[in-house]
Each structure stands twice: as structure tokens, then as C-alpha cells.
Amino acid sequence: MVKAAVDLHIHSCLSPCASDDMTPNNIVMMSKIKGLDIISVCDHNHTGNLEAVSKAADEAGILLLPGLELETSEEIHLLCYFPSLESIFNMQSVLNNYYLNIENREDIFGPQWIMDASDRPVRKVEHLLTTATKLDLYSCVSLVREIGGVPVPAHVDRSSYSIISNLGSIPGDLHFNTLELSRGVSKEDFLKKYPEYADRFFISSSDAHDLGMILEREWFIELEKLSIMDILEKLRG
Amino acid sequence: MTVKDFVQHCGYRILSCADRADKTEITGVYVCDLLSMAMARVKDGELWVTVHTNINIVAVACLTNASCVVIPENIEVEEQTVNKAAEKGVIIVQSPHTSYEICINYHLKKSESGNG
């Protein structure tokens, strides 16, 4: 068994709300300095920086769990984790049909940069990523699972963009094994309010929008061995 | 009808940019709690009613050029949201009424103004 230090929710400069210095190499190098074993860069509704992050992570010897923070039509944030770049890019090609196509106003939301593996800007995504998609929660969950991914409701303790705030509860028939809590919220505090979710597996991530926010070696997941398949299995349950 | 006319008539409380309230005309009302829908549908100058108090309501109001955002039922608005609204020139109004009652009040005030 290994205790892997993880941060499974980091935004890159593709998310308009993230700092410009959240480039693929900066994220990976900061994670390396902080001593993390596995990271996941989960941008809002887009996977455009994952290829570059993956290359940087390979070079630095950090495992990258390919991820995405999808916003459903109900405005629920759902982390979607996949076993490979190939599978998450399959998800992206389906997702391309479900955007609302609201134009991004950089002066309000910020730019949405796709970078290459040398942190050079390649292009900007023009439609706003921090908004809902046309995929409803149930369709989204089945789609992610069909493609081999694991859906995890994000920051379930929060009063906005969470499955509990928007639906009132976590529907049992969606069989979520893992729930994400916001940084600083303990499982114990959450369960005091929502004891019905005591049987779930909880993860706590940074939801980092700048480099300093990325977790230190402070959140661990026990795995058989340090691998993407192992962590995915752990999340899937 | 300006935001100030409406707010004074109803006795609501302005949380940000009160100095702009007498210069900002209300052209209509849109009620919606899905931010993505409000983003696409609120028209220029409309008063937008939502229970959301998250900082993103400021971005939606800027994007759509809403005349103001009205928060119903005295829901408390985060300081971060009020500060951001002040910075971006967005008027946030807090009302003790339900969304339905806010609409009715607007309609009554508008009819009254319309009749001279």
C-alpha cells in the first residue's frame, strides 16, 4: 500500500477565473515542489490544456489523472475523471455538441488560454467556459461512465454550484461513491449536517485558481500502488 | 422608472452603487435562478431577480447590462459580492418580498407611472 499525496482539483489558465500564471509547466513544477504524487487539472468544461500538462507531468515524474469540471444544465459542478487522455478527449468531442455558446467577455471573466507543452499560448477558447452546458446531470453521469470515467460531485458542502444546493440532496440512483469537499471542510463537519452520506468516500482538493493555493502534502489517498487505474478504482468504489 | 424610484416606492435596501440608482432606468423585469439562462436572457436595462448571492451574479449583471439585481426574502448577500458589485458599478438591492411580490410591485408602480 502507498499513501499518495494528491490534489485532484486544480484550474489552469484555460479557466477564465484562474490566474494567468496557472500554465501547464507552472502547475506541474509547483506540485512537484509541494511534493504531490498525483494531480488532476480540471478546467471548467474544457480539456484543452491537458495534453500540455500531461507532457510536463511525465517529465517531472508526477502522475496526472485526466480530469474536467463539467457544469451540468442544472448548474451543478461535476468533476469527471478519466483513465487516459484518449478517453477524456472522447468526452471532449461529445461535449463540443453541448455548449451554450455564450461569447466570453474577457473584461469581465478573463481570458481562456490553451497552451502548448512549453507554456506558449496556442489559442483562446472564445465561448464562455464558466457557465452551464446543455448536458443534464443524469445524461452527463451516464456519458462519463460509458466512456470509462468516474463522476464525482464537486464541493458538495457549498451553497452554490453543488449538487446538494441545486437539487436538495444527492439522488441515490446516481450511485456516486465519492464526494468532493471544499478545502478546509472536514468530513466530520459535513456529516454532522448530512449524516445520510456517511457511507461515501470523501476527497478534499484545493480547487486552486492560483499557484499558492495548490495543496501541500496534506491530503492522502491510500492506494495498492501509485497508478492512475488504482486511484480511479478508489474513486469509483 | 429609475432604480431609485422603484426602490424608494417599495422600501427596499440598496447594497451597492446607491449613487447610480437615480440615473439608471429599469426597462423590464427578468426572474431566473439559473445563471446560465439569465446570462443569455436578461435584456439591457432589465431588473433581474435572483436568490443567488454568489459573486458570479455581478458578472452576469455586467454581461447583460442589467439595471440592478434584486435579492428577494432578505437573503443575506456575501460581503465579497457586494464589494465586487461596488467595484464593477452593479446595483444590488435587497428586498423582504418574494420574487413574485417584487414583480407585482414593479407592475403596480409601472402602471401607476404610466397613468401619470
CSV table of N, CA, C and O in Angstrom, one decimal, chain A residues 129-220:
chain,number,residue,atom,x,y,z
A,129,LEU,N,-16.6,29.5,-20.8
A,129,LEU,CA,-16.5,28.1,-20.2
A,129,LEU,C,-17.1,28.0,-18.8
A,129,LEU,O,-17.5,27.0,-18.3
A,130,THR,N,-17.2,29.2,-18.1
A,130,THR,CA,-17.7,29.1,-16.7
A,130,THR,C,-19.2,29.4,-16.8
A,130,THR,O,-19.8,30.3,-16.2
A,131,THR,N,-19.9,28.5,-17.4
A,131,THR,CA,-21.4,28.5,-17.5
A,131,THR,C,-21.9,27.1,-17.7
A,131,THR,O,-21.1,26.2,-17.9
A,132,ALA,N,-23.2,26.9,-17.6
A,132,ALA,CA,-23.7,25.6,-17.8
A,132,ALA,C,-23.5,25.1,-19.2
A,132,ALA,O,-23.3,25.8,-20.1
A,133,THR,N,-23.5,23.7,-19.3
A,133,THR,CA,-23.6,23.1,-20.6
A,133,THR,C,-25.1,22.7,-20.8
A,133,THR,O,-25.9,22.8,-19.9
A,134,LYS,N,-25.4,22.1,-22.0
A,134,LYS,CA,-26.7,21.6,-22.2
A,134,LYS,C,-26.9,20.2,-21.7
A,134,LYS,O,-27.9,19.6,-21.9
A,135,LEU,N,-25.9,19.6,-21.1
A,135,LEU,CA,-25.9,18.2,-20.6
A,135,LEU,C,-26.6,18.2,-19.2
A,135,LEU,O,-26.1,18.9,-18.3
A,136,ASP,N,-27.7,17.5,-19.1
A,136,ASP,CA,-28.3,17.4,-17.7
A,136,ASP,C,-27.5,16.4,-16.9
A,136,ASP,O,-26.7,15.6,-17.4
A,137,LEU,N,-27.7,16.5,-15.6
A,137,LEU,CA,-26.9,15.6,-14.7
A,137,LEU,C,-26.9,14.2,-15.0
A,137,LEU,O,-25.9,13.5,-15.1
A,138,TYR,N,-28.1,13.6,-15.2
A,138,TYR,CA,-28.2,12.2,-15.5
A,138,TYR,C,-27.6,11.8,-16.8
A,138,TYR,O,-26.8,10.8,-16.8
A,139,SER,N,-27.7,12.6,-17.8
A,139,SER,CA,-27.1,12.3,-19.1
A,139,SER,C,-25.6,12.3,-19.0
A,139,SER,O,-24.8,11.5,-19.5
A,140,CYS,N,-25.2,13.4,-18.2
A,140,CYS,CA,-23.7,13.6,-18.0
A,140,CYS,C,-23.1,12.4,-17.3
A,140,CYS,O,-22.0,11.9,-17.7
A,141,VAL,N,-23.7,11.9,-16.2
A,141,VAL,CA,-23.2,10.8,-15.4
A,141,VAL,C,-23.1,9.6,-16.3
A,141,VAL,O,-22.1,8.9,-16.3
A,142,SER,N,-24.2,9.3,-17.1
A,142,SER,CA,-24.1,8.0,-17.9
A,142,SER,C,-23.0,8.2,-19.0
A,142,SER,O,-22.3,7.2,-19.3
A,143,LEU,N,-22.9,9.3,-19.6
A,143,LEU,CA,-21.9,9.6,-20.6
A,143,LEU,C,-20.5,9.3,-20.1
A,143,LEU,O,-19.7,8.6,-20.7
A,144,VAL,N,-20.2,10.0,-18.9
A,144,VAL,CA,-18.9,9.8,-18.3
A,144,VAL,C,-18.6,8.4,-18.1
A,144,VAL,O,-17.5,7.9,-18.4
A,145,ARG,N,-19.6,7.7,-17.5
A,145,ARG,CA,-19.3,6.2,-17.2
A,145,ARG,C,-19.2,5.4,-18.4
A,145,ARG,O,-18.3,4.5,-18.5
A,146,GLU,N,-20.0,5.7,-19.5
A,146,GLU,CA,-19.8,5.0,-20.7
A,146,GLU,C,-18.4,5.1,-21.3
A,146,GLU,O,-17.9,4.1,-21.9
A,147,ILE,N,-17.8,6.3,-21.2
A,147,ILE,CA,-16.5,6.5,-21.7
A,147,ILE,C,-15.4,6.0,-20.8
A,147,ILE,O,-14.2,6.0,-21.1
A,148,GLY,N,-15.8,5.4,-19.6
A,148,GLY,CA,-14.8,4.8,-18.7
A,148,GLY,C,-14.4,5.7,-17.6
A,148,GLY,O,-13.4,5.5,-16.9
A,149,GLY,N,-15.1,6.9,-17.5
A,149,GLY,CA,-14.7,7.8,-16.4
A,149,GLY,C,-15.5,7.7,-15.1
A,149,GLY,O,-16.4,6.8,-15.0
A,150,VAL,N,-15.1,8.5,-14.2
A,150,VAL,CA,-15.7,8.4,-12.9
A,150,VAL,C,-16.2,9.8,-12.5
A,150,VAL,O,-15.4,10.8,-12.4
A,151,PRO,N,-17.5,10.0,-12.4
A,151,PRO,CA,-18.1,11.3,-12.0
A,151,PRO,C,-18.1,11.5,-10.5
A,151,PRO,O,-18.4,10.6,-9.7
A,152,VAL,N,-17.6,12.7,-10.0
A,152,VAL,CA,-17.6,13.0,-8.6
A,152,VAL,C,-18.2,14.4,-8.4
A,152,VAL,O,-17.6,15.4,-8.9
A,153,PRO,N,-19.3,14.5,-7.7
A,153,PRO,CA,-19.9,15.8,-7.4
A,153,PRO,C,-18.9,16.7,-6.7
A,153,PRO,O,-18.2,16.3,-5.7
A,154,ALA,N,-18.7,17.9,-7.2
A,154,ALA,CA,-17.7,18.8,-6.6
A,154,ALA,C,-18.2,19.6,-5.5
A,154,ALA,O,-19.4,19.9,-5.4
A,155,HIS,N,-17.3,20.0,-4.6
A,155,HIS,CA,-17.6,20.9,-3.4
A,155,HIS,C,-19.1,20.8,-2.9
A,155,HIS,O,-19.8,21.7,-2.9
A,156,VAL,N,-19.5,19.6,-2.5
A,156,VAL,CA,-20.9,19.3,-2.1
A,156,VAL,C,-21.3,20.1,-0.9
A,156,VAL,O,-22.5,20.2,-0.7
A,157,ASP,N,-20.4,20.7,-0.1
A,157,ASP,CA,-20.8,21.5,1.0
A,157,ASP,C,-21.2,22.9,0.7
A,157,ASP,O,-21.7,23.6,1.5
A,158,ARG,N,-20.9,23.3,-0.6
A,158,ARG,CA,-21.1,24.7,-0.9
A,158,ARG,C,-22.5,25.1,-1.2
A,158,ARG,O,-23.3,24.3,-1.6
A,159,SER,N,-22.8,26.4,-1.0
A,159,SER,CA,-24.2,26.8,-1.2
A,159,SER,C,-24.4,27.3,-2.7
A,159,SER,O,-25.5,27.7,-3.0
A,160,SER,N,-23.4,27.1,-3.5
A,160,SER,CA,-23.6,27.4,-4.9
A,160,SER,C,-22.9,26.4,-5.8
A,160,SER,O,-21.8,25.9,-5.4
A,161,TYR,N,-23.5,26.1,-6.9
A,161,TYR,CA,-22.9,25.1,-7.9
A,161,TYR,C,-22.7,23.7,-7.3
A,161,TYR,O,-21.9,23.0,-7.9
A,162,SER,N,-23.4,23.4,-6.3
A,162,SER,CA,-23.2,22.0,-5.8
A,162,SER,C,-24.5,21.2,-6.0
A,162,SER,O,-25.6,21.8,-6.1
A,163,ILE,N,-24.3,19.9,-6.0
A,163,ILE,CA,-25.5,19.0,-6.2
A,163,ILE,C,-26.5,19.2,-5.1
A,163,ILE,O,-27.7,19.2,-5.3
A,164,ILE,N,-26.0,19.4,-3.9
A,164,ILE,CA,-27.0,19.5,-2.7
A,164,ILE,C,-27.7,20.9,-2.8
A,164,ILE,O,-28.9,21.0,-2.6
A,165,SER,N,-26.9,21.9,-3.1
A,165,SER,CA,-27.5,23.2,-3.1
A,165,SER,C,-28.6,23.3,-4.2
A,165,SER,O,-29.6,23.9,-4.1
A,166,ASN,N,-28.3,22.7,-5.4
A,166,ASN,CA,-29.2,22.8,-6.5
A,166,ASN,C,-30.3,21.8,-6.6
A,166,ASN,O,-31.3,22.1,-7.2
A,167,LEU,N,-30.1,20.6,-6.1
A,167,LEU,CA,-31.1,19.6,-6.1
A,167,LEU,C,-31.7,19.3,-4.8
A,167,LEU,O,-32.7,18.5,-4.7
A,168,GLY,N,-31.1,19.8,-3.7
A,168,GLY,CA,-31.7,19.5,-2.4
A,168,GLY,C,-31.0,18.3,-1.7
A,168,GLY,O,-31.0,18.2,-0.5
A,169,SER,N,-30.6,17.3,-2.5
A,169,SER,CA,-29.9,16.1,-2.0
A,169,SER,C,-29.2,15.4,-3.1
A,169,SER,O,-29.3,15.9,-4.3
A,170,ILE,N,-28.5,14.4,-2.8
A,170,ILE,CA,-27.8,13.6,-3.8
A,170,ILE,C,-28.6,12.4,-4.2
A,170,ILE,O,-28.8,11.5,-3.4
A,171,PRO,N,-29.1,12.4,-5.4
A,171,PRO,CA,-30.0,11.3,-5.8
A,171,PRO,C,-29.3,9.9,-5.6
A,171,PRO,O,-28.2,9.8,-6.2
A,172,GLY,N,-30.0,9.0,-4.9
A,172,GLY,CA,-29.4,7.7,-4.7
A,172,GLY,C,-29.1,6.9,-5.9
A,172,GLY,O,-28.2,6.1,-6.0
A,173,ASP,N,-30.0,7.1,-6.9
A,173,ASP,CA,-29.9,6.3,-8.1
A,173,ASP,C,-28.7,6.7,-9.0
A,173,ASP,O,-28.5,6.1,-10.1
A,174,LEU,N,-28.0,7.7,-8.6
A,174,LEU,CA,-26.8,8.0,-9.4
A,174,LEU,C,-25.5,7.3,-8.9
A,174,LEU,O,-24.5,7.3,-9.5
A,175,HIS,N,-25.7,6.7,-7.7
A,175,HIS,CA,-24.6,5.8,-7.1
A,175,HIS,C,-23.3,6.5,-7.1
A,175,HIS,O,-22.3,5.9,-7.6
A,176,PHE,N,-23.2,7.7,-6.6
A,176,PHE,CA,-21.9,8.3,-6.5
A,176,PHE,C,-21.1,7.7,-5.3
A,176,PHE,O,-21.6,7.8,-4.2
A,177,ASN,N,-20.0,7.1,-5.6
A,177,ASN,CA,-19.2,6.6,-4.4
A,177,ASN,C,-18.4,7.7,-3.7
A,177,ASN,O,-18.2,7.7,-2.5
A,178,THR,N,-17.9,8.6,-4.5
A,178,THR,CA,-17.0,9.7,-4.0
A,178,THR,C,-17.6,11.0,-4.1
A,178,THR,O,-18.3,11.4,-5.1
A,179,LEU,N,-17.4,11.8,-3.0
A,179,LEU,CA,-17.9,13.2,-3.0
A,179,LEU,C,-16.7,14.1,-2.7
A,179,LEU,O,-15.8,13.8,-1.9
A,180,GLU,N,-16.7,15.3,-3.3
A,180,GLU,CA,-15.6,16.2,-3.0
A,180,GLU,C,-16.0,17.3,-2.0
A,180,GLU,O,-17.1,17.8,-2.1
A,181,LEU,N,-15.2,17.5,-1.0
A,181,LEU,CA,-15.5,18.6,-0.1
A,181,LEU,C,-14.6,19.8,-0.4
A,181,LEU,O,-13.4,19.6,-0.8
A,182,SER,N,-15.0,21.0,-0.1
A,182,SER,CA,-14.2,22.2,-0.2
A,182,SER,C,-13.0,22.1,0.7
A,182,SER,O,-13.1,21.5,1.8
A,183,ARG,N,-11.9,22.7,0.4
A,183,ARG,CA,-10.7,22.8,1.2
A,183,ARG,C,-11.1,23.4,2.6
A,183,ARG,O,-11.9,24.4,2.7
A,184,GLY,N,-10.7,22.8,3.6
A,184,GLY,CA,-11.0,23.3,5.0
A,184,GLY,C,-12.3,22.8,5.6
A,184,GLY,O,-12.5,23.0,6.7
A,185,VAL,N,-13.1,22.1,4.8
A,185,VAL,CA,-14.3,21.5,5.4
A,185,VAL,C,-14.0,20.0,5.7
A,185,VAL,O,-13.6,19.2,4.8
A,186,SER,N,-14.2,19.6,7.0
A,186,SER,CA,-13.9,18.3,7.3
A,186,SER,C,-15.1,17.4,7.1
A,186,SER,O,-16.2,17.8,7.1
A,187,LYS,N,-14.7,16.1,6.9
A,187,LYS,CA,-15.8,15.1,6.6
A,187,LYS,C,-16.7,15.1,7.8
A,187,LYS,O,-17.9,15.0,7.7
A,188,GLU,N,-16.1,15.2,9.0
A,188,GLU,CA,-16.9,15.2,10.3
A,188,GLU,C,-18.0,16.3,10.3
A,188,GLU,O,-19.1,16.1,10.6
A,189,ASP,N,-17.5,17.5,10.0
A,189,ASP,CA,-18.4,18.7,10.0
A,189,ASP,C,-19.5,18.5,8.9
A,189,ASP,O,-20.7,18.7,9.2
A,190,PHE,N,-19.1,18.0,7.8
A,190,PHE,CA,-20.1,17.8,6.7
A,190,PHE,C,-21.2,16.7,7.1
A,190,PHE,O,-22.4,16.9,6.9
A,191,LEU,N,-20.7,15.6,7.8
A,191,LEU,CA,-21.6,14.5,8.1
A,191,LEU,C,-22.5,14.9,9.3
A,191,LEU,O,-23.6,14.3,9.5
A,192,LYS,N,-22.1,15.9,10.1
A,192,LYS,CA,-23.0,16.4,11.2
A,192,LYS,C,-24.3,16.9,10.5
A,192,LYS,O,-25.4,16.8,11.0
A,193,LYS,N,-24.1,17.6,9.4
A,193,LYS,CA,-25.2,18.2,8.7
A,193,LYS,C,-25.9,17.2,7.8
A,193,LYS,O,-27.1,17.2,7.6
A,194,TYR,N,-25.1,16.3,7.2
A,194,TYR,CA,-25.7,15.4,6.2
A,194,TYR,C,-25.3,13.9,6.6
A,194,TYR,O,-24.5,13.3,5.8
A,195,PRO,N,-25.8,13.4,7.7
A,195,PRO,CA,-25.3,12.0,8.1
A,195,PRO,C,-25.7,10.9,7.1
A,195,PRO,O,-25.1,9.9,7.1
A,196,GLU,N,-26.6,11.2,6.2
A,196,GLU,CA,-27.0,10.2,5.3
A,196,GLU,C,-26.0,9.8,4.3
A,196,GLU,O,-26.1,8.8,3.5
A,197,TYR,N,-24.9,10.6,4.2
A,197,TYR,CA,-23.8,10.3,3.2
A,197,TYR,C,-22.6,9.7,3.9
A,197,TYR,O,-21.5,9.7,3.3
A,198,ALA,N,-22.8,9.1,5.1
A,198,ALA,CA,-21.6,8.6,5.9
A,198,ALA,C,-20.9,7.5,5.1
A,198,ALA,O,-19.8,7.2,5.4
A,199,ASP,N,-21.6,6.8,4.2
A,199,ASP,CA,-21.0,5.6,3.6
A,199,ASP,C,-20.2,6.0,2.4
A,199,ASP,O,-19.6,5.1,1.7
A,200,ARG,N,-20.1,7.3,2.1
A,200,ARG,CA,-19.4,7.7,0.9
A,200,ARG,C,-17.9,7.9,1.1
A,200,ARG,O,-17.5,8.1,2.3
A,201,PHE,N,-17.1,7.9,0.0
A,201,PHE,CA,-15.7,8.2,0.1
A,201,PHE,C,-15.5,9.7,-0.1
A,201,PHE,O,-16.1,10.2,-1.1
A,202,PHE,N,-14.8,10.4,0.7
A,202,PHE,CA,-14.6,11.8,0.5
A,202,PHE,C,-13.2,12.2,0.1
A,202,PHE,O,-12.2,11.6,0.5
A,203,ILE,N,-13.2,13.2,-0.8
A,203,ILE,CA,-11.9,13.7,-1.2
A,203,ILE,C,-11.9,15.2,-0.9
A,203,ILE,O,-13.0,15.8,-0.9
A,204,SER,N,-10.8,15.8,-0.6
A,204,SER,CA,-10.7,17.2,-0.3
A,204,SER,C,-9.6,17.7,-1.2
A,204,SER,O,-8.5,17.2,-1.2
A,205,SER,N,-9.9,18.7,-2.1
A,205,SER,CA,-8.9,19.2,-3.0
A,205,SER,C,-8.9,20.7,-2.9
A,205,SER,O,-9.6,21.3,-2.2
A,206,SER,N,-7.9,21.3,-3.6
A,206,SER,CA,-7.7,22.8,-3.4
A,206,SER,C,-8.7,23.6,-4.2
A,206,SER,O,-9.0,24.7,-3.8
A,207,ASP,N,-9.1,23.1,-5.4
A,207,ASP,CA,-9.9,24.0,-6.3
A,207,ASP,C,-9.0,25.2,-6.6
A,207,ASP,O,-9.5,26.3,-6.7
A,208,ALA,N,-7.7,25.0,-6.8
A,208,ALA,CA,-6.8,26.1,-6.9
A,208,ALA,C,-7.0,26.9,-8.1
A,208,ALA,O,-7.1,26.4,-9.2
A,209,HIS,N,-7.0,28.2,-8.0
A,209,HIS,CA,-7.1,29.1,-9.1
A,209,HIS,C,-5.8,29.9,-9.2
A,209,HIS,O,-5.6,30.7,-10.1
A,210,ASP,N,-4.9,29.8,-8.2
A,210,ASP,CA,-3.6,30.3,-8.4
A,210,ASP,C,-2.6,29.4,-7.8
A,210,ASP,O,-3.0,28.4,-7.1
A,211,LEU,N,-1.3,29.6,-8.1
A,211,LEU,CA,-0.3,28.6,-7.7
A,211,LEU,C,-0.1,28.3,-6.2
A,211,LEU,O,0.0,27.2,-5.8
A,212,GLY,N,-0.3,29.4,-5.4
A,212,GLY,CA,-0.2,29.2,-4.0
A,212,GLY,C,-1.2,28.3,-3.4
A,212,GLY,O,-1.0,27.7,-2.3
A,213,MET,N,-2.4,28.3,-4.0
A,213,MET,CA,-3.5,27.5,-3.5
A,213,MET,C,-3.3,26.0,-3.6
A,213,MET,O,-4.0,25.2,-2.9
A,214,ILE,N,-2.5,25.6,-4.5
A,214,ILE,CA,-2.3,24.1,-4.7
A,214,ILE,C,-1.9,23.5,-3.4
A,214,ILE,O,-1.1,24.0,-2.6
A,215,LEU,N,-2.5,22.3,-3.1
A,215,LEU,CA,-2.3,21.7,-1.8
A,215,LEU,C,-0.8,21.3,-1.6
A,215,LEU,O,0.0,21.0,-2.5
A,216,GLU,N,-0.4,21.3,-0.3
A,216,GLU,CA,0.9,20.7,0.1
A,216,GLU,C,0.6,19.2,0.3
A,216,GLU,O,-0.5,18.7,-0.1
A,217,ARG,N,1.6,18.5,0.8
A,217,ARG,CA,1.3,17.1,1.2
A,217,ARG,C,0.4,17.0,2.4
A,217,ARG,O,0.8,16.9,3.5
A,218,GLU,N,-0.9,17.2,2.1
A,218,GLU,CA,-1.8,17.3,3.3
A,218,GLU,C,-3.1,16.5,3.1
A,218,GLU,O,-3.8,16.2,4.0
A,219,TRP,N,-3.3,16.0,1.9
A,219,TRP,CA,-4.4,15.1,1.7
A,219,TRP,C,-3.9,13.8,1.0
A,219,TRP,O,-3.3,13.9,-0.1
A,220,PHE,N,-4.2,12.7,1.7
A,220,PHE,CA,-3.7,11.5,1.1
A,220,PHE,C,-4.8,10.5,0.8
A,220,PHE,O,-5.8,10.4,1.4
